[in-house]
Coordinates of C-alpha atoms and ligand atoms in Angstrom, one line a residue:
X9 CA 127.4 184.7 -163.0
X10 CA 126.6 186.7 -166.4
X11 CA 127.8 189.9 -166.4
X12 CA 126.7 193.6 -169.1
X13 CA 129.2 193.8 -171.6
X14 CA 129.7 197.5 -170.2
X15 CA 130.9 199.1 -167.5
X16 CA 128.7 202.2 -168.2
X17 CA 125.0 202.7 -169.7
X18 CA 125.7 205.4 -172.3
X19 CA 123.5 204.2 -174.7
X20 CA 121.4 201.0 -176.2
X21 CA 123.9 201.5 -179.0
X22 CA 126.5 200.3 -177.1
X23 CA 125.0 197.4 -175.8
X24 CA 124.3 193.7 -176.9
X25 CA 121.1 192.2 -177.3
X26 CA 122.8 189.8 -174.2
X27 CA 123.1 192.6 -172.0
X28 CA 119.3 193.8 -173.2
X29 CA 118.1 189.9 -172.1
X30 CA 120.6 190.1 -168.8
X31 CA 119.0 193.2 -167.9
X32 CA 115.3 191.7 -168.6
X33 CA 115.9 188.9 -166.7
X34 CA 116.9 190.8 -163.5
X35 CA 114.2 193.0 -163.9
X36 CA 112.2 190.0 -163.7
X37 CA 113.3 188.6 -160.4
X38 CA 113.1 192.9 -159.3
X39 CA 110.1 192.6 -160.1
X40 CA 109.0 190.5 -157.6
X41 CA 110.7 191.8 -155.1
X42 CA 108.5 195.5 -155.4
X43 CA 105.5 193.2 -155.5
X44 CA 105.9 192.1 -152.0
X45 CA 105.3 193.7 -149.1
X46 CA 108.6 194.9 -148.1
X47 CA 109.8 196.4 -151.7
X48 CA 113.9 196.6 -150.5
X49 CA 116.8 194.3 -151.1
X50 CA 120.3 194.7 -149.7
X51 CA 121.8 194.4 -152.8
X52 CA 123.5 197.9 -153.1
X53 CA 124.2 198.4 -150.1
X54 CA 127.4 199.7 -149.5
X55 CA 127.1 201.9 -153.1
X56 CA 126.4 205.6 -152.9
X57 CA 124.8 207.2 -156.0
X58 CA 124.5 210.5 -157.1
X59 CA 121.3 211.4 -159.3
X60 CA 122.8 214.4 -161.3
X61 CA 120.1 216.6 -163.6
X62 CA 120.8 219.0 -165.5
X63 CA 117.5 219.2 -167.1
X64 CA 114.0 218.8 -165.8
X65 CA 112.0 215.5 -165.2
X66 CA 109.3 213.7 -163.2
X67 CA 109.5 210.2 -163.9
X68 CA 113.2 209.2 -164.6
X69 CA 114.1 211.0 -161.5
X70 CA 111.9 209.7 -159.1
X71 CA 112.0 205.8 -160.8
X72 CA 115.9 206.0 -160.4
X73 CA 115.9 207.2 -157.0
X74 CA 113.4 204.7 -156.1
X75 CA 115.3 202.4 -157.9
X76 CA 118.2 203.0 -156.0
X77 CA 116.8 203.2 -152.3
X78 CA 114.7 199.9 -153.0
X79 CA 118.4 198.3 -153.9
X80 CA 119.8 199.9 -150.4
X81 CA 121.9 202.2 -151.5
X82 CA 122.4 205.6 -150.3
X83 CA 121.3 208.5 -152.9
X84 CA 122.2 211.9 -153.4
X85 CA 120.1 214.4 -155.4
X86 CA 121.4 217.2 -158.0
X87 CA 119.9 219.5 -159.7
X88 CA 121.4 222.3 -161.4
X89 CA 118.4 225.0 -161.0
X90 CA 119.9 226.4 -157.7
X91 CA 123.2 225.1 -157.7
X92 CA 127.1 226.4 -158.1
X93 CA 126.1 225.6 -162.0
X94 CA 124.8 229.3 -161.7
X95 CA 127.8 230.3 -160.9
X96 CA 129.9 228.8 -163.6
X97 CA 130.9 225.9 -162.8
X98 CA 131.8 223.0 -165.4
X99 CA 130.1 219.9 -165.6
X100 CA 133.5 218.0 -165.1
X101 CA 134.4 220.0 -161.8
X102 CA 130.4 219.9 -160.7
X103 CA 131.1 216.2 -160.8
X104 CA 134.6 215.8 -159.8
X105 CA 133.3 217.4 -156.8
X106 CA 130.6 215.1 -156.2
X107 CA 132.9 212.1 -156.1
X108 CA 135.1 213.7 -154.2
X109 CA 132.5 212.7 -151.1
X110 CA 132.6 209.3 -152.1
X111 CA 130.0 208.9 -154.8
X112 CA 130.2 205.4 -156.8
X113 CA 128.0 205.9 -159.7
X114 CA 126.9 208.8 -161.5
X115 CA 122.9 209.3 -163.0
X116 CA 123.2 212.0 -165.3
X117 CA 120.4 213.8 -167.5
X118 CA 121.8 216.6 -169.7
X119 CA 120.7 218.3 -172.2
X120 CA 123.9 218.1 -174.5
X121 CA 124.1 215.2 -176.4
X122 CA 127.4 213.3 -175.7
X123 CA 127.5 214.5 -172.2
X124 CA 127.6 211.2 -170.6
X125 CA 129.9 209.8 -173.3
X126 CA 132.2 212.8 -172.4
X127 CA 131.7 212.2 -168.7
X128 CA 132.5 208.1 -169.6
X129 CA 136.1 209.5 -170.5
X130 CA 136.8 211.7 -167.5
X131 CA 135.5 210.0 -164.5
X132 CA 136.4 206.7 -162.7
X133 CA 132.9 206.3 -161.4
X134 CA 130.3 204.4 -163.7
X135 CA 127.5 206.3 -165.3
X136 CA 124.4 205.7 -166.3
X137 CA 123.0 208.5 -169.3
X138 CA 119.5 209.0 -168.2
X139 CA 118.8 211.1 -171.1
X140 CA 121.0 213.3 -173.5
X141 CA 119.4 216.1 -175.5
X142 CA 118.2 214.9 -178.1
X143 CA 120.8 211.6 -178.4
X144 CA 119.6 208.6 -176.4
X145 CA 117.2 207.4 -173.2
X146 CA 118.6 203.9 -172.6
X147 CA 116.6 203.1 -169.5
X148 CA 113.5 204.8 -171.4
X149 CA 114.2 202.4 -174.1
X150 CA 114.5 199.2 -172.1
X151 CA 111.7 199.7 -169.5
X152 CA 109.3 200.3 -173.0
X153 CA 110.6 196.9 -174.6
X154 CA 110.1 195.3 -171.6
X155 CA 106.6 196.1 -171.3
X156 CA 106.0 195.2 -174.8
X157 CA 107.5 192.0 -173.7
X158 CA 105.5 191.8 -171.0
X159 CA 102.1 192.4 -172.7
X160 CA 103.1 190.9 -175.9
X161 CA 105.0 187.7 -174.6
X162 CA 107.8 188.9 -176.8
X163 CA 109.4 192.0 -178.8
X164 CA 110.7 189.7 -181.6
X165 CA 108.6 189.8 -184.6
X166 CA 106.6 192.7 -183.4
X167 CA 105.5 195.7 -185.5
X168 CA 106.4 198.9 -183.6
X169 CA 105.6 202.3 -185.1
X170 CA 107.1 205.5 -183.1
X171 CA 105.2 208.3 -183.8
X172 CA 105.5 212.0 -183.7
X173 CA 108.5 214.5 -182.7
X174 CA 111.3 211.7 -184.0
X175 CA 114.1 214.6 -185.1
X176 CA 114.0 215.8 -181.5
X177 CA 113.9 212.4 -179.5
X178 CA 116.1 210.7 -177.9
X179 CA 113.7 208.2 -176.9
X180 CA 113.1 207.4 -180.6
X181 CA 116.9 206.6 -181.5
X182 CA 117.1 204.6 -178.3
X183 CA 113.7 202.9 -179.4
X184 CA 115.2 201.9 -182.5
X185 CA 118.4 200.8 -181.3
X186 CA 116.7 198.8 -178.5
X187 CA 113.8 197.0 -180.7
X188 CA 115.9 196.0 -183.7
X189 CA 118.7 194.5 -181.3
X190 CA 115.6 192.6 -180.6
X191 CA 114.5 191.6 -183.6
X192 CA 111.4 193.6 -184.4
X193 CA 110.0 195.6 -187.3
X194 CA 110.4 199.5 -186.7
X195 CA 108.4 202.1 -188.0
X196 CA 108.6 205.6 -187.6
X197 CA 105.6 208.6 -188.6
X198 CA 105.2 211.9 -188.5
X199 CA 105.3 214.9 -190.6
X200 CA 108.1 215.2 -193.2
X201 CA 109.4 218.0 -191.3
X202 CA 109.8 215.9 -188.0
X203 CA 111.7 213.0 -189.6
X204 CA 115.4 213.7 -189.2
X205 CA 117.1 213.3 -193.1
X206 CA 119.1 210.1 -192.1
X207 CA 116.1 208.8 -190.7
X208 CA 116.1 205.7 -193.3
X209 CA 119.6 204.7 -192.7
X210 CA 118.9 203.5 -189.4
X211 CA 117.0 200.6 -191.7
X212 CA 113.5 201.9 -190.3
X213 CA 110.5 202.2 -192.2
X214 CA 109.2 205.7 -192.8
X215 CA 105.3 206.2 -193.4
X216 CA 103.7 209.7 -193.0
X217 CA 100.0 208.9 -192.8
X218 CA 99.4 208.1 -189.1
X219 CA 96.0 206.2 -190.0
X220 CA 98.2 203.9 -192.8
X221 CA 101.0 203.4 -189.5
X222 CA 98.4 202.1 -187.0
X223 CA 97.0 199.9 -189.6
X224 CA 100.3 198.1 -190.0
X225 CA 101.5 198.2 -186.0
X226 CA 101.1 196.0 -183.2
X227 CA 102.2 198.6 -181.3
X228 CA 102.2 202.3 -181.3
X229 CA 104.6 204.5 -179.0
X230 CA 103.6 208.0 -179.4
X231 CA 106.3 211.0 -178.8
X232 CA 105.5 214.4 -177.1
X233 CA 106.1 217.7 -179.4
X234 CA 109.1 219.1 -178.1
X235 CA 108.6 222.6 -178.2
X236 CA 111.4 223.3 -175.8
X237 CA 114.0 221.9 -178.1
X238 CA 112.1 223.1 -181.3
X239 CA 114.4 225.9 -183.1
X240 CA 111.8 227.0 -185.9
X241 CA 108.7 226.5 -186.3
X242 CA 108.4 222.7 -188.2
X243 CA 104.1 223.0 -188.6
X244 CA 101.9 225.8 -188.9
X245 CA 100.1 224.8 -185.5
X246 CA 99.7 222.5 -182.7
X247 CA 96.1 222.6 -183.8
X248 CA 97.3 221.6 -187.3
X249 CA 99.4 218.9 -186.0
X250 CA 96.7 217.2 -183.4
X251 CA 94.3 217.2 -186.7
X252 CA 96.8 215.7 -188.9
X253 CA 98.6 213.2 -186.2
X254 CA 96.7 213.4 -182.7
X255 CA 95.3 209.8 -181.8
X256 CA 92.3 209.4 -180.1
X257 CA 90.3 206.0 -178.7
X258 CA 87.6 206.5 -181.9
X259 CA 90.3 206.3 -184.3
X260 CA 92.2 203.3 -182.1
X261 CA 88.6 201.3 -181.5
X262 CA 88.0 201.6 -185.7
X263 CA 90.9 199.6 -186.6
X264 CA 89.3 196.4 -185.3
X265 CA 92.5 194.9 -183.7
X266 CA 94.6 194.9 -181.0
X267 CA 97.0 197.8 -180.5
X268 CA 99.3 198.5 -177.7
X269 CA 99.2 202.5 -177.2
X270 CA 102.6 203.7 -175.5
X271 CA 104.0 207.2 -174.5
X272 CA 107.1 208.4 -172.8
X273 CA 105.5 210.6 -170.8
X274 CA 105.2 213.2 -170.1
X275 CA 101.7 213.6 -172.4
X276 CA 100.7 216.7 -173.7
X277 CA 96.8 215.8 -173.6
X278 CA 94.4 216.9 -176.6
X279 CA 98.0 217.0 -178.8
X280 CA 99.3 214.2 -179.5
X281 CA 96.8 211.8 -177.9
X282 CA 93.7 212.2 -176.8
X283 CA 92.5 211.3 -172.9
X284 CA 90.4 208.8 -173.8
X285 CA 93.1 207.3 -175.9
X286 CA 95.6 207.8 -173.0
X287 CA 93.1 206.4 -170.5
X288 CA 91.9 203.7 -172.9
X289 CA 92.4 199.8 -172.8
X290 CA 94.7 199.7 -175.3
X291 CA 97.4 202.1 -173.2
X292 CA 100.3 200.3 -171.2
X293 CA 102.0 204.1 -170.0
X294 CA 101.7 203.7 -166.2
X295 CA 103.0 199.7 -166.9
X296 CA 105.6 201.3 -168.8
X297 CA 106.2 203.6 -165.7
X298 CA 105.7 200.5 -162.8
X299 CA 108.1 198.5 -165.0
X300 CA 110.9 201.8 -165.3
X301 CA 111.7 200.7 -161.2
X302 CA 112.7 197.8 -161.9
X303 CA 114.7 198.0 -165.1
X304 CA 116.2 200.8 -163.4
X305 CA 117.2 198.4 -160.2
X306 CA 118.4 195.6 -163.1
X307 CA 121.0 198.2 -164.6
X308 CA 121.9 199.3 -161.7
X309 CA 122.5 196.7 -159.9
X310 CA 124.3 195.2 -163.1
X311 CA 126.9 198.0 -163.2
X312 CA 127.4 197.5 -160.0
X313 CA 128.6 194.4 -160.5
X314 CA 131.3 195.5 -163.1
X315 CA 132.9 197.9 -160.2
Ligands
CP401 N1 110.0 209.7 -169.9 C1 110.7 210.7 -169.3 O1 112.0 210.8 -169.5 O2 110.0 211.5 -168.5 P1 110.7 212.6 -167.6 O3 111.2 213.7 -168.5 O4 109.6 213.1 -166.7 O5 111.8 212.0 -166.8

């Protein structure tokens, strides 16, 4: 049986392009499994997971916790809003106490970058970063290429501009990580401001007129603004910004092509895209959503595996 080359999920960084295929490839089969009537599989069975947030979120939550009790295991829930966090506690005792009840596998969302890496080095259990400040997404990353895959045939050879907030995204870096691994073309846009200085580095392509960017993608995953994580102000105005940068179905329907519209979620609507681009054709955000279950059953399962 092929096996990840980790015994974590830390980051797409960390992994192969095997381990991105492996991981496809059991999503696959998952994903006939949630199309049949009965959506549950024994596979996890005898594993207890605890789902550990220290920031907010709607999706990754719920698709991991779905995840999980779709694979049979039994889930725990953690948030630190109302917990002994309040009080003081570290994160290393917070945790150290949750395993204490016999938890196997740790789903963390922090907002420190590094936090699951630190975790990686403290704890026997395996962990799976489901978002780090504003360092990596891995599960983000993979359920996106996977639905480009899915409505694309393929993510080699594919044009993918990320556009947007990319100096405060971790969904970016792990983008970037995840689609060169698979041999695409990366792009990112945005204003000047937004673009972190090392941006080129990475061996992206940086363009800051988001009309010239569309032109040139096959697909086009759009970031929110991250106010929340903003710590001076990087353009004079949202306003500014949605006049400058916000998409909307007009401006998709005049390039005369194809385009694949993506987004993280969650949307800020009338910012960054329009509703009518959100709701359009050309948007695959709830497939990217659907398919976020069953990547998240693939890793999970796959760590699993490695004990
Ligand atoms: N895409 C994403 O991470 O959304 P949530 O913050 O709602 O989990």
């Amino acid at each position: 049986m092929q096996e990840l080359s980790v015994r974590h999920l830390l980051g797409i960084k960390d992994i192969t392009p095997q381990d991105i295929q492996l991981i496809f490839e059991t999503a696959d089969n998952f994903k006939d499994v949630l199309n049949r009537p009965i959506k549950k599989v024994p596979s996890l069975r005898d594993i207890t997971i605890a789902n550990v947030f220290f920031e907010n979120s709607t999706r990754t939550r719920l698709s991991f916790e779905l995840a999980e009790k779709r694979l049979s295991a039994d889930v725990i829930n953690f948030s630190s809003s109302g917990s002994s966090v309040k009080k003081g506690e570290t994160l290393l005792d917070t945790v150290n106490n949750i395993l204490a009840m016999k938890v196997d596998m740790i789903v963390m969302r922090h907002s420190s970058p590094g936090a699951a890496h630190f975790l990686s080095k403290h704890i026997p259990a395996n962990i799976v970063n489901a978002g780090d400040g504003t360092h990596e997404h891995p599960t983000q990353a993979l359920l996106d290429s996977f639905s480009i895959r899915e409505r694309l045939g393929e993510v080699a050879g594919k044009k993918v501009v990320i556009i947007g907030d990319i100096l405060h995204s971790r969904v970016a870096l792990s983008n970037i990580f995840a689609l060169q691994k698979q041999g695409a073309e990366v792009m990112v846009c945005g204003p000047i401001t937004l673009l972190p200085k090392y941006i080129k580095e990475l061996g992206v392509q940086v363009e800051t007129n988001v009309r010239k960017a569309l032109e040139w993608c096959d697909v086009a995953n759009v970031l929110r603004i991250q106010l929340e994580r903003q710590q001076m102000k990087y353009f004079p105005s949202l306003r500014e910004y949605t006049l400058y940068y916000g998409i909307d179905k007009k401006m998709l329907d005049s390039l005369n092509k194809e385009i694949v519209l993506m987004h993280p979620g969650p949307i800020n609507r009338g910012v960054e895209l329009s509703s009518d681009a959100a709701d359009s054709h050309h948007s695959i955000i709830l497939n990217q959503v659907e398919n976020g279950v069953a990547i998240r059953m693939a890793v999970l399962y796959l760590l699993a595996q490695k004990g």
